[in-house]
mmCIF file of C-alpha atoms in Angstrom:
data_model
loop_
_atom_site.group_PDB
_atom_site.id
_atom_site.type_symbol
_atom_site.label_atom_id
_atom_site.label_comp_id
_atom_site.label_asym_id
_atom_site.label_seq_id
_atom_site.Cartn_x
_atom_site.Cartn_y
_atom_site.Cartn_z
ATOM 1 C CA UNK C 1 164.716 83.250 100.807
ATOM 2 C CA UNK C 2 162.222 81.027 102.738
ATOM 3 C CA UNK C 3 162.739 77.314 102.794
ATOM 4 C CA UNK C 4 160.199 74.928 101.333
ATOM 5 C CA UNK C 5 159.025 74.090 104.879
ATOM 6 C CA UNK C 6 158.545 77.775 105.742
ATOM 7 C CA UNK C 7 156.602 78.413 102.537
ATOM 8 C CA UNK C 8 154.312 75.455 103.158
ATOM 9 C CA UNK C 9 153.848 76.511 106.786
ATOM 10 C CA UNK C 10 153.029 80.087 105.755
ATOM 11 C CA UNK C 11 150.501 78.835 103.179
ATOM 12 C CA UNK C 12 148.918 76.539 105.747
ATOM 13 C CA UNK C 13 148.612 79.317 108.313
ATOM 14 C CA UNK C 14 147.137 81.692 105.717
ATOM 15 C CA UNK C 15 144.620 79.075 104.661
ATOM 16 C CA UNK C 16 143.705 78.368 108.284
ATOM 17 C CA UNK C 17 143.264 82.076 109.040
ATOM 18 C CA UNK C 18 141.053 82.510 105.964
ATOM 19 C CA UNK C 19 138.992 79.473 106.923
ATOM 20 C CA UNK C 20 138.498 80.782 110.455
ATOM 21 C CA UNK C 21 137.507 84.203 109.126
ATOM 22 C CA UNK C 22 134.969 82.684 106.741
ATOM 23 C CA UNK C 23 133.635 80.428 109.468
ATOM 24 C CA UNK C 24 133.275 83.398 111.783
ATOM 25 C CA UNK C 25 131.466 85.397 109.111
ATOM 26 C CA UNK C 26 129.206 82.443 108.402
ATOM 27 C CA UNK C 27 128.442 81.998 112.092
ATOM 28 C CA UNK C 28 127.682 85.705 112.492
ATOM 29 C CA UNK C 29 125.363 85.545 109.504
ATOM 30 C CA UNK C 30 123.726 82.389 110.786
ATOM 31 C CA UNK C 31 123.172 83.966 114.191
ATOM 32 C CA UNK C 32 121.467 87.105 112.840
ATOM 33 C CA UNK C 33 118.212 87.569 114.655
ATOM 34 C CA UNK C 34 115.061 86.732 112.728
ATOM 35 C CA UNK C 35 111.846 88.446 113.831
ATOM 36 C CA UNK C 36 108.669 86.959 112.429
ATOM 37 C CA UNK C 37 105.673 89.275 112.030
ATOM 38 C CA UNK C 38 102.576 87.171 111.611
ATOM 39 C CA UNK C 39 99.784 88.751 109.588
ATOM 40 C CA UNK C 40 96.575 86.850 110.417
ATOM 41 C CA UNK C 41 95.042 87.691 107.035
ATOM 42 C CA UNK C 42 95.916 87.116 103.389
ATOM 43 C CA UNK C 43 98.085 89.243 101.147
ATOM 44 C CA UNK C 44 96.568 92.640 100.411
ATOM 45 C CA UNK C 45 94.925 92.943 103.813
ATOM 46 C CA UNK C 46 95.550 96.088 105.866
ATOM 47 C CA UNK C 47 97.982 94.428 108.266
ATOM 48 C CA UNK C 48 99.877 92.744 105.443
ATOM 49 C CA UNK C 49 100.487 95.968 103.550
ATOM 50 C CA UNK C 50 101.578 97.828 106.671
ATOM 51 C CA UNK C 51 103.915 95.070 107.843
ATOM 52 C CA UNK C 52 105.685 95.132 104.509
ATOM 53 C CA UNK C 53 105.763 98.943 104.503
ATOM 54 C CA UNK C 54 107.828 99.094 107.708
ATOM 55 C CA UNK C 55 109.696 95.780 107.504
ATOM 56 C CA UNK C 56 113.001 96.968 106.026
ATOM 57 C CA UNK C 57 113.416 99.940 108.352
ATOM 58 C CA UNK C 58 112.377 97.940 111.408
ATOM 59 C CA UNK C 59 114.891 95.255 110.535
ATOM 60 C CA UNK C 60 117.644 97.860 110.344
ATOM 61 C CA UNK C 61 116.604 99.420 113.656
ATOM 62 C CA UNK C 62 116.614 96.033 115.395
ATOM 63 C CA UNK C 63 119.626 94.639 113.586
ATOM 64 C CA UNK C 64 117.464 91.735 112.557
ATOM 65 C CA UNK C 65 115.906 90.112 109.554
ATOM 66 C CA UNK C 66 112.147 90.733 109.397
ATOM 67 C CA UNK C 67 109.976 88.000 107.921
ATOM 68 C CA UNK C 68 106.317 88.780 107.195
ATOM 69 C CA UNK C 69 104.260 85.607 107.374
ATOM 70 C CA UNK C 70 100.614 85.425 106.258
ATOM 71 C CA UNK C 71 98.509 83.002 108.321
ATOM 72 C CA UNK C 72 94.926 83.637 107.234
ATOM 73 C CA UNK C 73 91.801 81.895 108.433
ATOM 74 C CA UNK C 74 88.802 82.161 110.764
ATOM 75 C CA UNK C 75 88.703 85.939 110.892
ATOM 76 C CA UNK C 76 92.347 86.265 111.847
ATOM 77 C CA UNK C 77 92.192 83.819 114.770
ATOM 78 C CA UNK C 78 94.292 81.075 113.136
ATOM 79 C CA UNK C 79 97.447 83.143 112.821
ATOM 80 C CA UNK C 80 96.836 84.939 116.107
ATOM 81 C CA UNK C 81 96.498 81.674 118.020
ATOM 82 C CA UNK C 82 99.922 80.599 116.728
ATOM 83 C CA UNK C 83 101.483 83.747 118.147
ATOM 84 C CA UNK C 84 99.709 83.236 121.478
ATOM 85 C CA UNK C 85 101.456 79.846 121.771
ATOM 86 C CA UNK C 86 104.875 81.100 120.651
ATOM 87 C CA UNK C 87 107.859 81.593 122.947
ATOM 88 C CA UNK C 88 107.693 85.118 124.437
ATOM 89 C CA UNK C 89 111.174 86.178 123.310
ATOM 90 C CA UNK C 90 110.263 89.017 120.955
ATOM 91 C CA UNK C 91 110.984 86.992 117.837
ATOM 92 C CA UNK C 92 107.327 86.274 117.068
ATOM 93 C CA UNK C 93 104.861 89.148 116.812
ATOM 94 C CA UNK C 94 101.411 89.634 115.346
ATOM 95 C CA UNK C 95 100.361 92.777 113.519
ATOM 96 C CA UNK C 96 96.938 93.232 115.047
ATOM 97 C CA UNK C 97 94.030 95.626 114.623
ATOM 98 C CA UNK C 98 90.585 96.217 116.146
ATOM 99 C CA UNK C 99 89.481 92.764 115.014
ATOM 100 C CA UNK C 100 91.908 91.272 117.551
ATOM 101 C CA UNK C 101 89.819 92.214 120.584
ATOM 102 C CA UNK C 102 86.544 91.852 118.722
ATOM 103 C CA UNK C 103 87.284 88.164 118.151
ATOM 104 C CA UNK C 104 87.195 87.564 121.899
ATOM 105 C CA UNK C 105 83.503 88.395 121.984
ATOM 106 C CA UNK C 106 82.540 86.870 118.637
ATOM 107 C CA UNK C 107 83.941 83.355 118.981
ATOM 108 C CA UNK C 108 82.601 81.077 121.702
ATOM 109 C CA UNK C 109 85.481 78.596 121.710
ATOM 110 C CA UNK C 110 88.502 80.785 121.052
ATOM 111 C CA UNK C 111 91.720 79.015 122.065
ATOM 112 C CA UNK C 112 93.287 82.174 123.493
ATOM 113 C CA UNK C 113 92.322 85.306 125.389
ATOM 114 C CA UNK C 114 92.945 88.379 123.164
ATOM 115 C CA UNK C 115 93.655 90.577 126.172
ATOM 116 C CA UNK C 116 95.345 88.326 128.744
ATOM 117 C CA UNK C 117 97.465 86.213 126.386
ATOM 118 C CA UNK C 118 99.257 89.112 124.674
ATOM 119 C CA UNK C 119 101.610 91.958 125.468
ATOM 120 C CA UNK C 120 101.219 95.292 123.716
ATOM 121 C CA UNK C 121 104.632 96.018 122.194
ATOM 122 C CA UNK C 122 104.261 98.921 119.790
ATOM 123 C CA UNK C 123 101.418 101.083 118.531
ATOM 124 C CA UNK C 124 101.619 101.969 114.849
ATOM 125 C CA UNK C 125 98.635 104.205 114.157
ATOM 126 C CA UNK C 126 94.991 104.342 113.282
ATOM 127 C CA UNK C 127 92.877 103.803 110.181
ATOM 128 C CA UNK C 128 89.229 104.358 109.408
ATOM 129 C CA UNK C 129 86.831 102.521 107.122
ATOM 130 C CA UNK C 130 84.863 103.430 104.031
ATOM 131 C CA UNK C 131 81.449 102.064 103.141
ATOM 132 C CA UNK C 132 81.154 101.248 99.461
ATOM 133 C CA UNK C 133 78.088 100.176 97.510
ATOM 134 C CA UNK C 134 77.698 98.544 94.142
ATOM 135 C CA UNK C 135 76.687 101.016 91.465
ATOM 136 C CA UNK C 136 73.911 98.587 90.541
ATOM 137 C CA UNK C 137 71.964 99.880 93.562
ATOM 138 C CA UNK C 138 71.948 103.420 92.141
ATOM 139 C CA UNK C 139 72.585 104.723 95.662
ATOM 140 C CA UNK C 140 74.380 108.059 95.578
ATOM 141 C CA UNK C 141 74.260 108.694 99.337
ATOM 142 C CA UNK C 142 74.134 106.700 102.559
ATOM 143 C CA UNK C 143 70.430 107.527 102.868
ATOM 144 C CA UNK C 144 69.803 106.153 99.364
ATOM 145 C CA UNK C 145 71.711 103.001 100.260
ATOM 146 C CA UNK C 146 69.750 102.381 103.454
ATOM 147 C CA UNK C 147 66.481 102.969 101.615
ATOM 148 C CA UNK C 148 67.420 100.485 98.887
ATOM 149 C CA UNK C 149 68.433 97.801 101.389
ATOM 150 C CA UNK C 150 65.337 98.258 103.528
ATOM 151 C CA UNK C 151 63.137 97.900 100.446
ATOM 152 C CA UNK C 152 64.303 94.267 100.123
ATOM 153 C CA UNK C 153 65.275 92.976 103.590
ATOM 154 C CA UNK C 154 67.897 90.236 103.399
ATOM 155 C CA UNK C 155 67.952 90.246 99.593
ATOM 156 C CA UNK C 156 71.382 91.858 99.317
ATOM 157 C CA UNK C 157 74.845 90.699 100.395
ATOM 158 C CA UNK C 158 77.966 92.338 101.769
ATOM 159 C CA UNK C 159 81.473 90.880 101.834
ATOM 160 C CA UNK C 160 84.166 91.226 104.470
ATOM 161 C CA UNK C 161 87.721 90.094 105.168
ATOM 162 C CA UNK C 162 86.310 87.202 107.188
ATOM 163 C CA UNK C 163 84.135 86.335 110.166
ATOM 164 C CA UNK C 164 85.142 88.514 113.071
ATOM 165 C CA UNK C 165 87.220 90.908 110.971
ATOM 166 C CA UNK C 166 86.887 94.641 111.485
ATOM 167 C CA UNK C 167 85.246 94.942 108.068
ATOM 168 C CA UNK C 168 82.634 92.415 109.225
ATOM 169 C CA UNK C 169 81.884 94.259 112.471
ATOM 170 C CA UNK C 170 82.018 97.650 110.796
ATOM 171 C CA UNK C 171 79.200 96.737 108.422
ATOM 172 C CA UNK C 172 77.286 94.717 111.029
ATOM 173 C CA UNK C 173 77.257 97.673 113.407
ATOM 174 C CA UNK C 174 76.269 100.017 110.567
ATOM 175 C CA UNK C 175 73.324 97.792 109.637
ATOM 176 C CA UNK C 176 72.276 97.518 113.273
ATOM 177 C CA UNK C 177 72.347 101.299 113.627
ATOM 178 C CA UNK C 178 70.363 101.832 110.431
ATOM 179 C CA UNK C 179 67.859 99.021 110.952
ATOM 180 C CA UNK C 180 68.679 97.491 107.552
ATOM 181 C CA UNK C 181 69.410 93.821 106.815
ATOM 182 C CA UNK C 182 71.977 92.194 104.541
ATOM 183 C CA UNK C 183 73.546 88.749 104.290
ATOM 184 C CA UNK C 184 77.207 88.462 105.274
ATOM 185 C CA UNK C 185 79.639 86.768 102.854
ATOM 186 C CA UNK C 186 82.997 86.202 104.610
ATOM 187 C CA UNK C 187 86.118 86.144 102.440
ATOM 188 C CA UNK C 188 89.791 85.556 103.266
ATOM 189 C CA UNK C 189 90.999 89.127 102.805
ATOM 190 C CA UNK C 190 89.964 92.690 102.069
ATOM 191 C CA UNK C 191 91.202 92.231 98.512
ATOM 192 C CA UNK C 192 88.911 89.253 98.005
ATOM 193 C CA UNK C 193 85.955 91.169 99.443
ATOM 194 C CA UNK C 194 86.527 94.126 97.138
ATOM 195 C CA UNK C 195 86.868 91.775 94.165
ATOM 196 C CA UNK C 196 83.413 90.377 94.946
ATOM 197 C CA UNK C 197 82.014 93.907 95.018
ATOM 198 C CA UNK C 198 83.651 94.919 91.740
ATOM 199 C CA UNK C 199 82.339 91.753 90.099
ATOM 200 C CA UNK C 200 78.800 92.555 91.237
ATOM 201 C CA UNK C 201 78.445 89.390 93.320
ATOM 202 C CA UNK C 202 77.850 91.420 96.512
ATOM 203 C CA UNK C 203 76.314 94.853 96.931
ATOM 204 C CA UNK C 204 78.452 96.413 99.671
ATOM 205 C CA UNK C 205 81.759 96.340 101.515
ATOM 206 C CA UNK C 206 83.128 98.180 104.513
ATOM 207 C CA UNK C 207 86.896 98.297 104.084
ATOM 208 C CA UNK C 208 89.835 100.143 105.560
ATOM 209 C CA UNK C 209 90.846 103.213 103.577
ATOM 210 C CA UNK C 210 94.070 101.510 102.558
ATOM 211 C CA UNK C 211 92.200 98.760 100.742
ATOM 212 C CA UNK C 212 89.897 100.828 98.551
ATOM 213 C CA UNK C 213 91.347 104.247 97.719
ATOM 214 C CA UNK C 214 92.467 102.948 94.330
ATOM 215 C CA UNK C 215 88.803 102.464 93.347
ATOM 216 C CA UNK C 216 87.599 105.968 94.145
ATOM 217 C CA UNK C 217 86.824 106.702 90.487
ATOM 218 C CA UNK C 218 85.781 103.199 89.491
ATOM 219 C CA UNK C 219 82.288 103.351 87.942
ATOM 220 C CA UNK C 220 81.401 99.950 89.406
ATOM 221 C CA UNK C 221 81.277 101.263 92.987
ATOM 222 C CA UNK C 222 80.050 104.268 94.941
ATOM 223 C CA UNK C 223 81.914 105.609 97.983
ATOM 224 C CA UNK C 224 79.164 106.420 100.477
ATOM 225 C CA UNK C 225 80.727 107.498 103.773
ATOM 226 C CA UNK C 226 83.696 107.352 106.126
ATOM 227 C CA UNK C 227 83.334 105.500 109.419
ATOM 228 C CA UNK C 228 85.480 107.697 111.672
ATOM 229 C CA UNK C 229 84.332 110.364 114.110
ATOM 230 C CA UNK C 230 85.670 113.086 111.820
ATOM 231 C CA UNK C 231 86.361 113.168 108.101
ATOM 232 C CA UNK C 232 89.492 111.476 106.876
ATOM 233 C CA UNK C 233 92.334 113.663 105.663
ATOM 234 C CA UNK C 234 92.754 111.048 102.939
ATOM 235 C CA UNK C 235 89.218 111.633 101.620
ATOM 236 C CA UNK C 236 88.124 115.019 103.025
ATOM 237 C CA UNK C 237 85.174 115.355 100.629
ATOM 238 C CA UNK C 238 83.625 112.103 101.876
ATOM 239 C CA UNK C 239 81.073 112.669 104.680
ATOM 240 C CA UNK C 240 81.173 110.613 107.857
ATOM 241 C CA UNK C 241 78.421 108.101 108.564
ATOM 242 C CA UNK C 242 77.309 110.334 111.417
ATOM 243 C CA UNK C 243 76.980 113.267 109.028
ATOM 244 C CA UNK C 244 75.025 111.046 106.666
ATOM 245 C CA UNK C 245 72.067 110.377 108.938
ATOM 246 C CA UNK C 246 73.316 108.079 111.707
ATOM 247 C CA UNK C 247 74.366 110.452 114.533
ATOM 248 C CA UNK C 248 76.822 108.948 116.993
ATOM 249 C CA UNK C 249 78.030 106.192 114.680
ATOM 250 C CA UNK C 250 81.816 105.822 114.575
ATOM 251 C CA UNK C 251 84.084 102.887 113.815
ATOM 252 C CA UNK C 252 87.833 102.853 113.304
ATOM 253 C CA UNK C 253 90.803 100.654 114.099
ATOM 254 C CA UNK C 254 94.112 100.835 115.906
ATOM 255 C CA UNK C 255 97.109 99.021 114.455
ATOM 256 C CA UNK C 256 99.990 97.606 116.455
ATOM 257 C CA UNK C 257 102.434 94.830 117.208
ATOM 258 C CA UNK C 258 101.614 92.330 119.943
ATOM 259 C CA UNK C 259 103.772 89.598 121.463
ATOM 260 C CA UNK C 260 102.825 86.559 123.531
ATOM 261 C CA UNK C 261 102.190 87.306 127.212
ATOM 262 C CA UNK C 262 105.288 86.997 129.362
ATOM 263 C CA UNK C 263 107.585 88.976 127.073
ATOM 264 C CA UNK C 264 110.381 90.457 129.233
ATOM 265 C CA UNK C 265 109.995 94.207 129.725
ATOM 266 C CA UNK C 266 113.508 94.858 128.407
ATOM 267 C CA UNK C 267 112.741 93.110 125.136
ATOM 268 C CA UNK C 268 109.375 94.854 124.845
ATOM 269 C CA UNK C 269 111.018 98.238 125.367
ATOM 270 C CA UNK C 270 113.734 97.437 122.816
ATOM 271 C CA UNK C 271 111.222 96.642 120.080
ATOM 272 C CA UNK C 272 109.045 99.612 121.053
ATOM 273 C CA UNK C 273 112.014 101.982 120.748
ATOM 274 C CA UNK C 274 112.908 100.512 117.353
ATOM 275 C CA UNK C 275 109.354 100.894 116.056
ATOM 276 C CA UNK C 276 109.075 104.465 117.329
ATOM 277 C CA UNK C 277 112.371 105.283 115.604
ATOM 278 C CA UNK C 278 110.955 103.916 112.357
ATOM 279 C CA UNK C 279 107.723 105.891 112.765
ATOM 280 C CA UNK C 280 109.732 109.098 113.182
ATOM 281 C CA UNK C 281 111.246 108.629 109.720
ATOM 282 C CA UNK C 282 109.526 111.063 107.298
ATOM 283 C CA UNK C 283 109.800 108.489 104.506
ATOM 284 C CA UNK C 284 107.942 105.901 106.564
ATOM 285 C CA UNK C 285 105.348 108.464 107.621
ATOM 286 C CA UNK C 286 104.711 109.349 103.982
ATOM 287 C CA UNK C 287 104.531 105.685 103.044
ATOM 288 C CA UNK C 288 101.960 104.939 105.751
ATOM 289 C CA UNK C 289 99.998 108.072 104.899
ATOM 290 C CA UNK C 290 99.727 106.863 101.311
ATOM 291 C CA UNK C 291 98.102 103.744 102.759
ATOM 292 C CA UNK C 292 95.545 105.702 104.744
ATOM 293 C CA UNK C 293 97.243 105.213 108.121
ATOM 294 C CA UNK C 294 97.518 107.994 110.679
ATOM 295 C CA UNK C 295 100.932 106.979 112.056
ATOM 296 C CA UNK C 296 101.620 107.668 115.722
ATOM 297 C CA UNK C 297 103.963 106.466 118.453
ATOM 298 C CA UNK C 298 103.137 105.410 122.007
ATOM 299 C CA UNK C 299 105.022 104.035 124.968
ATOM 300 C CA UNK C 300 104.298 100.420 125.959
ATOM 301 C CA UNK C 301 102.247 101.664 128.908
ATOM 302 C CA UNK C 302 100.175 103.958 126.703
ATOM 303 C CA UNK C 303 99.569 101.178 124.202
ATOM 304 C CA UNK C 304 98.556 98.755 126.959
ATOM 305 C CA UNK C 305 96.048 101.316 128.272
ATOM 306 C CA UNK C 306 94.611 101.652 124.767
ATOM 307 C CA UNK C 307 94.283 97.862 124.482
ATOM 308 C CA UNK C 308 92.438 97.678 127.793
ATOM 309 C CA UNK C 309 89.984 100.413 126.797
ATOM 310 C CA UNK C 310 89.496 98.824 123.383
ATOM 311 C CA UNK C 311 88.879 95.396 124.937
ATOM 312 C CA UNK C 312 86.031 96.847 126.961
ATOM 313 C CA UNK C 313 84.652 98.816 123.991
ATOM 314 C CA UNK C 314 84.778 95.745 121.737
ATOM 315 C CA UNK C 315 82.344 93.911 123.982
ATOM 316 C CA UNK C 316 79.827 96.727 123.679
ATOM 317 C CA UNK C 317 80.314 96.930 119.911
ATOM 318 C CA UNK C 318 79.681 93.233 119.383
ATOM 319 C CA UNK C 319 76.646 93.293 121.656
ATOM 320 C CA UNK C 320 75.207 96.284 119.802
ATOM 321 C CA UNK C 321 75.799 94.728 116.395
ATOM 322 C CA UNK C 322 74.259 91.396 117.305
ATOM 323 C CA UNK C 323 77.024 89.622 115.354
ATOM 324 C CA UNK C 324 78.026 86.086 116.337
ATOM 325 C CA UNK C 325 80.354 83.474 114.906
ATOM 326 C CA UNK C 326 79.746 79.849 115.860
#
């Protein structure tokens, strides 16, 4: 039978062991990696929805906690500038799209270089855009829409997700190609832009497929055309803009994760492998497909080549559209 001293000693040692175990568990929990994905637009925007669609699986693949952070403002440049200044350790990423490179040619005093100040980490896929018109215009086709707008130059408005956003440039380039004129009303997100259209306060919106498919049968709007080079598998009955009387017109957007320049190659490759693993998951593929995203995987080198080509193409697009943001 143990003495009183032995019993007390045993209790003390047990308590100490339990305390150390709890402390170790707490330290392990406290040290879990946190990866912040900055979405430079408001909730409901394309990037926001996609970030949240892959967040759980990406966290599991990285063994990290994924935090999606919305930093909207100035056509996506506010949140993006914060990532450009972040430590290049792989813990701060931005979910970018075509508007990322476009901003470099739209804004005169941008605080960062969209191409030089970022590292392409992981490509996610591609999405196209749909041109919608208010039913109040009674435009059943793209030709009807152009005719209605040309009849009253500058009298009608279109909304976008913000100055410099892809939805801004998509419509600006469409108007330039058609020779029509409309006033631009920048909003904070795609959701806000669509709300303006549904309320009848603007007459048109160009929005990524993900943001408008729910309104396909809404009597307040008319789906006119798809912006991609070929018809979307998500709306196969919708003609392309090129098929609708503007040959050669095409506008779509890549989607991907970027990190600040200087990210070590090993860290870049680690995140890229994790993302590609997530994209190979049939459940994730189906989830992204339901959002209008053509999911695809690329190596870091392939993604960087795409970013370079897109950077050069963005300059031509902005020049052709005539769009500028002071």
